[in-house]
Short mmCIF file of C-alpha atoms in Angstrom, two decimals:
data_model
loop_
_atom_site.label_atom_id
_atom_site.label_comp_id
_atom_site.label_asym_id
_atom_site.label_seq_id
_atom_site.Cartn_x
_atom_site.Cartn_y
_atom_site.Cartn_z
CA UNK A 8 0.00 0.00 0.00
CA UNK A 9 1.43 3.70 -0.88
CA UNK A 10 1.78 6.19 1.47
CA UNK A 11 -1.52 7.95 -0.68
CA UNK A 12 -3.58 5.27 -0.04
CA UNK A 13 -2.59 4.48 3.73
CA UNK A 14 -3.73 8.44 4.59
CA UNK A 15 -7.00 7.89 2.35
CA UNK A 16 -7.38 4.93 4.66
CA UNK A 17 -7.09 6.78 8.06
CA UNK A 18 -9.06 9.78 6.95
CA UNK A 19 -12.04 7.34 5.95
CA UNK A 20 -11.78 5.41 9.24
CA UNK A 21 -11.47 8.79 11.49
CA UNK A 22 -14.50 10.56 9.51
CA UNK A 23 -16.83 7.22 9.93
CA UNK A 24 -16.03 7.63 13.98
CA UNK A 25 -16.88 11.27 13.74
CA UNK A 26 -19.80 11.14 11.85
CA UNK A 27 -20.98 7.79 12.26
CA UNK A 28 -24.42 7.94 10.71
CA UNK A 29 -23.90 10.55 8.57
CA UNK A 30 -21.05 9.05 6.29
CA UNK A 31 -21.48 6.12 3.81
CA UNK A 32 -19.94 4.50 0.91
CA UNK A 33 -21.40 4.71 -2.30
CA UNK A 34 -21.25 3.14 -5.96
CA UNK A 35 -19.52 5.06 -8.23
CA UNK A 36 -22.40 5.29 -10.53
CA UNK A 37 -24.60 7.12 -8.11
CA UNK A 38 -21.69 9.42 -6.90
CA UNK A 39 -22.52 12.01 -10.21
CA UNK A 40 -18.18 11.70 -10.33
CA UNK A 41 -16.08 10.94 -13.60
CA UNK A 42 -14.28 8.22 -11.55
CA UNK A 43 -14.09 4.34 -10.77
CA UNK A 44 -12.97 4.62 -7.29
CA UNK A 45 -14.29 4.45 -3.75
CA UNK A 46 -17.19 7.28 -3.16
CA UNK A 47 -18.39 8.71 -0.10
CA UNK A 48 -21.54 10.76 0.70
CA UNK A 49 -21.43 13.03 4.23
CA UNK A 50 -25.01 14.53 4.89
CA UNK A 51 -24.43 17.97 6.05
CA UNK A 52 -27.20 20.03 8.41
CA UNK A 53 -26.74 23.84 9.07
CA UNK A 54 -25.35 23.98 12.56
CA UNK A 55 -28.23 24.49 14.95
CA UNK A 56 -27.62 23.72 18.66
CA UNK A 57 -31.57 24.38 19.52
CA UNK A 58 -32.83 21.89 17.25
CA UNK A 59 -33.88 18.38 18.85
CA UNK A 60 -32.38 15.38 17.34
CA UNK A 61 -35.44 13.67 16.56
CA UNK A 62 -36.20 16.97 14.49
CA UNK A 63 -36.42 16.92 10.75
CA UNK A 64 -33.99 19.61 9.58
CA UNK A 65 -35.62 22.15 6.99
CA UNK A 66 -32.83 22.11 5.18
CA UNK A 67 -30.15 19.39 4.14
CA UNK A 68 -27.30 18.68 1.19
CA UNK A 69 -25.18 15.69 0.40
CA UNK A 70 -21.29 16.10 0.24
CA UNK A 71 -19.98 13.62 -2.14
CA UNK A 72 -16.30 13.03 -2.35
CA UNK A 73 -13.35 10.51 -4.22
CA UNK A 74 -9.55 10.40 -3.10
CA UNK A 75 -7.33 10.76 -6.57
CA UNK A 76 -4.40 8.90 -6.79
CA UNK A 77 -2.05 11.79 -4.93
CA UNK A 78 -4.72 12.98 -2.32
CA UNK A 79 -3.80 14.73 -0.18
CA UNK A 80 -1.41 16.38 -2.34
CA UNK A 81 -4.18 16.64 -5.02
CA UNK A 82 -7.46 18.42 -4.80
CA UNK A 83 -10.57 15.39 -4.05
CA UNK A 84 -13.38 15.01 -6.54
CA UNK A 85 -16.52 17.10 -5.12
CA UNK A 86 -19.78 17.25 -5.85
CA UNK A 87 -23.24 18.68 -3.70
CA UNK A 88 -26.55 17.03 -3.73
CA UNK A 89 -29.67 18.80 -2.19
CA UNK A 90 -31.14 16.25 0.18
CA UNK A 91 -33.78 19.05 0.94
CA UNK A 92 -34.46 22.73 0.76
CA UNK A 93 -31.44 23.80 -1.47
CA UNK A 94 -31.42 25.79 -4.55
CA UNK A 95 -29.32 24.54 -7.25
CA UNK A 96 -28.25 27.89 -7.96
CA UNK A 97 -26.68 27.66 -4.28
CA UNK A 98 -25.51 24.46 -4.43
CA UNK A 99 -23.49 25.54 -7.17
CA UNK A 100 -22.20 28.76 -5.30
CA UNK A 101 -20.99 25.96 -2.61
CA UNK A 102 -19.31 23.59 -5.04
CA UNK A 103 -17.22 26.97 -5.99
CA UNK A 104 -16.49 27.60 -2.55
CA UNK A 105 -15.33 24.02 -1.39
CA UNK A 106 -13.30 23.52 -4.28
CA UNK A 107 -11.39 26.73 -3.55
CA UNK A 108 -10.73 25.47 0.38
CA UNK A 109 -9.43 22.40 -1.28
CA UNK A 110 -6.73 24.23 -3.06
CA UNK A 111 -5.87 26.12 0.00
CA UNK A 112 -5.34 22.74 1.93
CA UNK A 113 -3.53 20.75 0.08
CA UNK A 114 -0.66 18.53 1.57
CA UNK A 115 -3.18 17.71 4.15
CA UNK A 116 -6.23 15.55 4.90
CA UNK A 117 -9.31 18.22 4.49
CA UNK A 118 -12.58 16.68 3.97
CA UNK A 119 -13.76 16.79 7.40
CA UNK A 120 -12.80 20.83 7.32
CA UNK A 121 -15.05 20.87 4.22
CA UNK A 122 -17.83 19.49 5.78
CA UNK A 123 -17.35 22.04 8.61
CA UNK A 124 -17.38 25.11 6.19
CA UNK A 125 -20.30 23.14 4.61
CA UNK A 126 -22.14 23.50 7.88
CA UNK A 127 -21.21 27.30 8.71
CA UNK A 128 -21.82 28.24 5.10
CA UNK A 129 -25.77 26.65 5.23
CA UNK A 130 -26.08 27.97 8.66
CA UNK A 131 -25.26 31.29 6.92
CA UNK A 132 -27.63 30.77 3.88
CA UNK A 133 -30.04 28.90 5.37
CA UNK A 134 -30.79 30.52 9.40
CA UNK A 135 -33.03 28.70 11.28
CA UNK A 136 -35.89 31.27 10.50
CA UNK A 137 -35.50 31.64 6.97
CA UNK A 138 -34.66 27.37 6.68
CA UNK A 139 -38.29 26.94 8.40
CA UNK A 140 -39.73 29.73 6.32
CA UNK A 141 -38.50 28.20 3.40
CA UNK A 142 -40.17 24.63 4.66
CA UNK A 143 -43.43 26.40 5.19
CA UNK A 144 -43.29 27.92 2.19
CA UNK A 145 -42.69 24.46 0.09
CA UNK A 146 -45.07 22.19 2.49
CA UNK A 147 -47.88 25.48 2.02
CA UNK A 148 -47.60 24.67 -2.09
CA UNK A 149 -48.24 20.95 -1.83
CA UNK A 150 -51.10 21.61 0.39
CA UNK A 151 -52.60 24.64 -0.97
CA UNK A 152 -55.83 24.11 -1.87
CA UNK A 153 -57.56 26.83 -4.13
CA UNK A 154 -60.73 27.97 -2.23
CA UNK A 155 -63.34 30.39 -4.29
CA UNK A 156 -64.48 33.42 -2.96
CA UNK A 157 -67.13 35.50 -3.69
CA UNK A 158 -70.56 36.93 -2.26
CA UNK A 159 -72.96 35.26 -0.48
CA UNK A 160 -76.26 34.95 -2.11
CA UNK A 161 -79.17 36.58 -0.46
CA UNK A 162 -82.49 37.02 -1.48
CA UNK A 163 -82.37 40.85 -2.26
CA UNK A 164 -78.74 39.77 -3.85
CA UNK A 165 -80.47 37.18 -6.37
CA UNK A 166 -83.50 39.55 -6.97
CA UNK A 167 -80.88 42.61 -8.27
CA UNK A 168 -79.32 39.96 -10.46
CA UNK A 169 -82.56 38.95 -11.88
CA UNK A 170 -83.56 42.20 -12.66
CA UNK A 171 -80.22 42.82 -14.22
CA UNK A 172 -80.41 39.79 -16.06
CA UNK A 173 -83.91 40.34 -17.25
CA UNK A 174 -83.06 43.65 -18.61
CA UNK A 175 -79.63 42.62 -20.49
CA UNK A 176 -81.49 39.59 -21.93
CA UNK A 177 -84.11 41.90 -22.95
CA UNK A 178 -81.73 44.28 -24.74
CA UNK A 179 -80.24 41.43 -26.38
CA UNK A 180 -83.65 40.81 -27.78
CA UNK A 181 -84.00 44.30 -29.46
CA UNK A 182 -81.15 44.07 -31.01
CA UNK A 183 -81.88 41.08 -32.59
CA UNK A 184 -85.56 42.15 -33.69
CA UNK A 185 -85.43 44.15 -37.31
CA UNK A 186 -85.39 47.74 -37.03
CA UNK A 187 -89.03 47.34 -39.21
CA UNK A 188 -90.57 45.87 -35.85
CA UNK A 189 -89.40 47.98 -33.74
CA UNK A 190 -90.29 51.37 -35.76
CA UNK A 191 -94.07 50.17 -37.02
CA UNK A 192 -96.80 52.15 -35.26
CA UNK A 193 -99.34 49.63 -33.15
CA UNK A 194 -102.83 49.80 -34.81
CA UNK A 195 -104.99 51.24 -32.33
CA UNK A 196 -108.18 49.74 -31.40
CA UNK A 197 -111.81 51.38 -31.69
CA UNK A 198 -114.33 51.47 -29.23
CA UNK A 199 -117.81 49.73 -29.66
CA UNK A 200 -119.49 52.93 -31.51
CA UNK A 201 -116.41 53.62 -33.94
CA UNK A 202 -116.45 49.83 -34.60
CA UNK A 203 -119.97 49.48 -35.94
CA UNK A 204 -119.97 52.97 -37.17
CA UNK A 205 -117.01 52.85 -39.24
CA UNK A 206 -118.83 49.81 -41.38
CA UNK A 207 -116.98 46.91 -40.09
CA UNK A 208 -119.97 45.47 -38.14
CA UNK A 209 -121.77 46.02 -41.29
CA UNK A 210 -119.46 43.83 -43.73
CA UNK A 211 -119.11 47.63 -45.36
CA UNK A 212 -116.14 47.90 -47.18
CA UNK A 213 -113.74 50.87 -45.86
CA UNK A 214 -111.75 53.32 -47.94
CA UNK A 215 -107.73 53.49 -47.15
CA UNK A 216 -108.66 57.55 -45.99
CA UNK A 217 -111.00 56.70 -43.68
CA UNK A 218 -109.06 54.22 -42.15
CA UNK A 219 -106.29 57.22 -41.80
CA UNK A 220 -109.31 59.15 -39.97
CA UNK A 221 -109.94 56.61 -37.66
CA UNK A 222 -105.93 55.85 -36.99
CA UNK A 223 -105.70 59.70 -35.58
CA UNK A 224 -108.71 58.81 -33.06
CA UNK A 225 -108.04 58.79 -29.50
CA UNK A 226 -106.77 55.19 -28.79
CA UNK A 227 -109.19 53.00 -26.43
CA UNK A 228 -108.90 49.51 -25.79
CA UNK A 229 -111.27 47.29 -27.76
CA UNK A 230 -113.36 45.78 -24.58
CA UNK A 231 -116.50 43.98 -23.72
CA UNK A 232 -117.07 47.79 -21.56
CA UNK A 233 -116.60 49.74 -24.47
CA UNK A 234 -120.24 47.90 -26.20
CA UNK A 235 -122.07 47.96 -22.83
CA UNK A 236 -121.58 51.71 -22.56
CA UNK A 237 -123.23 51.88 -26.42
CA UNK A 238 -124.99 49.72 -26.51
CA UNK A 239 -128.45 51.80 -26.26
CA UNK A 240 -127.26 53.68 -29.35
CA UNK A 241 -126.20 50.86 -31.13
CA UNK A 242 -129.47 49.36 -30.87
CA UNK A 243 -131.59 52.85 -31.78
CA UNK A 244 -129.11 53.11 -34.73
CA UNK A 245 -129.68 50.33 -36.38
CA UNK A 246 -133.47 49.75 -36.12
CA UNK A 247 -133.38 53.30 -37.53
CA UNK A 248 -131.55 51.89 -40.83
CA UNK A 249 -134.01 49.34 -40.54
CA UNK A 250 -137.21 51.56 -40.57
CA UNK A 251 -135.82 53.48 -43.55
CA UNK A 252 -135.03 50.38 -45.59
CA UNK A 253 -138.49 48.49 -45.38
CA UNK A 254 -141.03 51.54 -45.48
CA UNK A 255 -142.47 51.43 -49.13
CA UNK A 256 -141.62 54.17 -51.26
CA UNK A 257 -143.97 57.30 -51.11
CA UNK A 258 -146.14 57.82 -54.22
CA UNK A 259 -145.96 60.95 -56.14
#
């Protein structure tokens, strides 16, 4: 075994004492790393001494990790996971800022100091206020459920939309109806004395002027009243036609 790979040994054993739970080995193919070695994942929580440990931390992030050949003399293969709550713009400000610690320690084993800046750099981005306002915030979307709003319905409510209604629909109506129907005068009825006077009761045929003489009449309603009222003079009317028609001619 090289000297390399006996310090990658003591760092692995030393950060699975430290973070027990927290650390485990991974396949290569789910590490997201362009490499064939032995991967790691560290789950990293902002640093938050009120939390309990049962707790479910608002947010989290995976810290994925490879020894090269030359480690620690060479930089490690990185990468950052959001386990929950991260943005992947962030997570891609961290990757930055890891990878730039890991040039600043080389010659020396440095993952575990990565995971610490990991932790102070989450507790930075992601306080415990803003971390639960941001859990709210997600667990509020998957819940939300849209609820209408509007007026109540009363009955003097519903009896102002009717009339509205009534009078929109009727609008509609006119507009629909050709301007001929809506311009033509009404014919206006005759009472019981212009009826039988004008000829009509008689079967006598009326000229188009008289008609025009009769339109400029007062206009009654045509109603059983109207021949009760006349019905006197009616009667004396006609049996005075009658008298005149059947008395024999007078002799010269």
């Amino acid at each position: 075994m090289t000297e390399y790979k006996q310090e990658q040994e003591m760092e692995i054993e030393a950060l699975e004492a430290i973070l027990m739970d927290e650390f485990k080995e991974i396949h290569s193919s789910e590490s997201g790393l362009n490499t064939s070695n032995r991967c790691f994942q560290i789950t990293v929580t902002p640093q938050d001494d009120e939390m309990e440990d049962s707790a479910i931390p608002p947010v989290q992030l995976a810290l994925v990790f490879s020894h090269t050949e030359n480690y620690p003399d060479e930089a490690p293969l990185l990468d950052v996971k959001s386990i929950r709550g991260i943005h992947v713009s962030d997570l891609t400000i961290l990757k930055e800022k890891l990878e730039q610690e890991a040039s600043e320690n080389l010659g020396m084993a440095m993952i575990y100091t990565l995971v610490s800046s990991a932790k102070d750099w989450l507790s930075e981005q992601y306080g415990q206020d803003d971390a639960a306002d941001l859990a709210e915030e997600e667990a509020a979307k998957e819940d939300e459920v849209i609820v209408p709003h509007g007026e109540p319905v009363t009955l003097e409510t519903f009896l102002a939309w009717r009339e509205r209604f009534e009078a929109e629909l009727a609008l509609e109506r006119a507009k629909l109806m050709p301007e001929s129907a809506l311009t033509a005068p009404k014919e206006k009825k005759l009472t019981g004395r212009q009826w039988f006077e004008s000829g009509r009761g008689r079967g006598t045929v009326v000229t188009a002027d008289e008609e025009d003489e009769e339109e400029d009449e007062e206009d009654i309603d045509f109603e059983d009243e109207d021949f009760e009222d006349d019905e006197e003079d009616m009667l004396e009317h006609y049996l005075a036609e009658k008298s005149d028609s059947s008395a024999p001619p007078s002799r010269t």
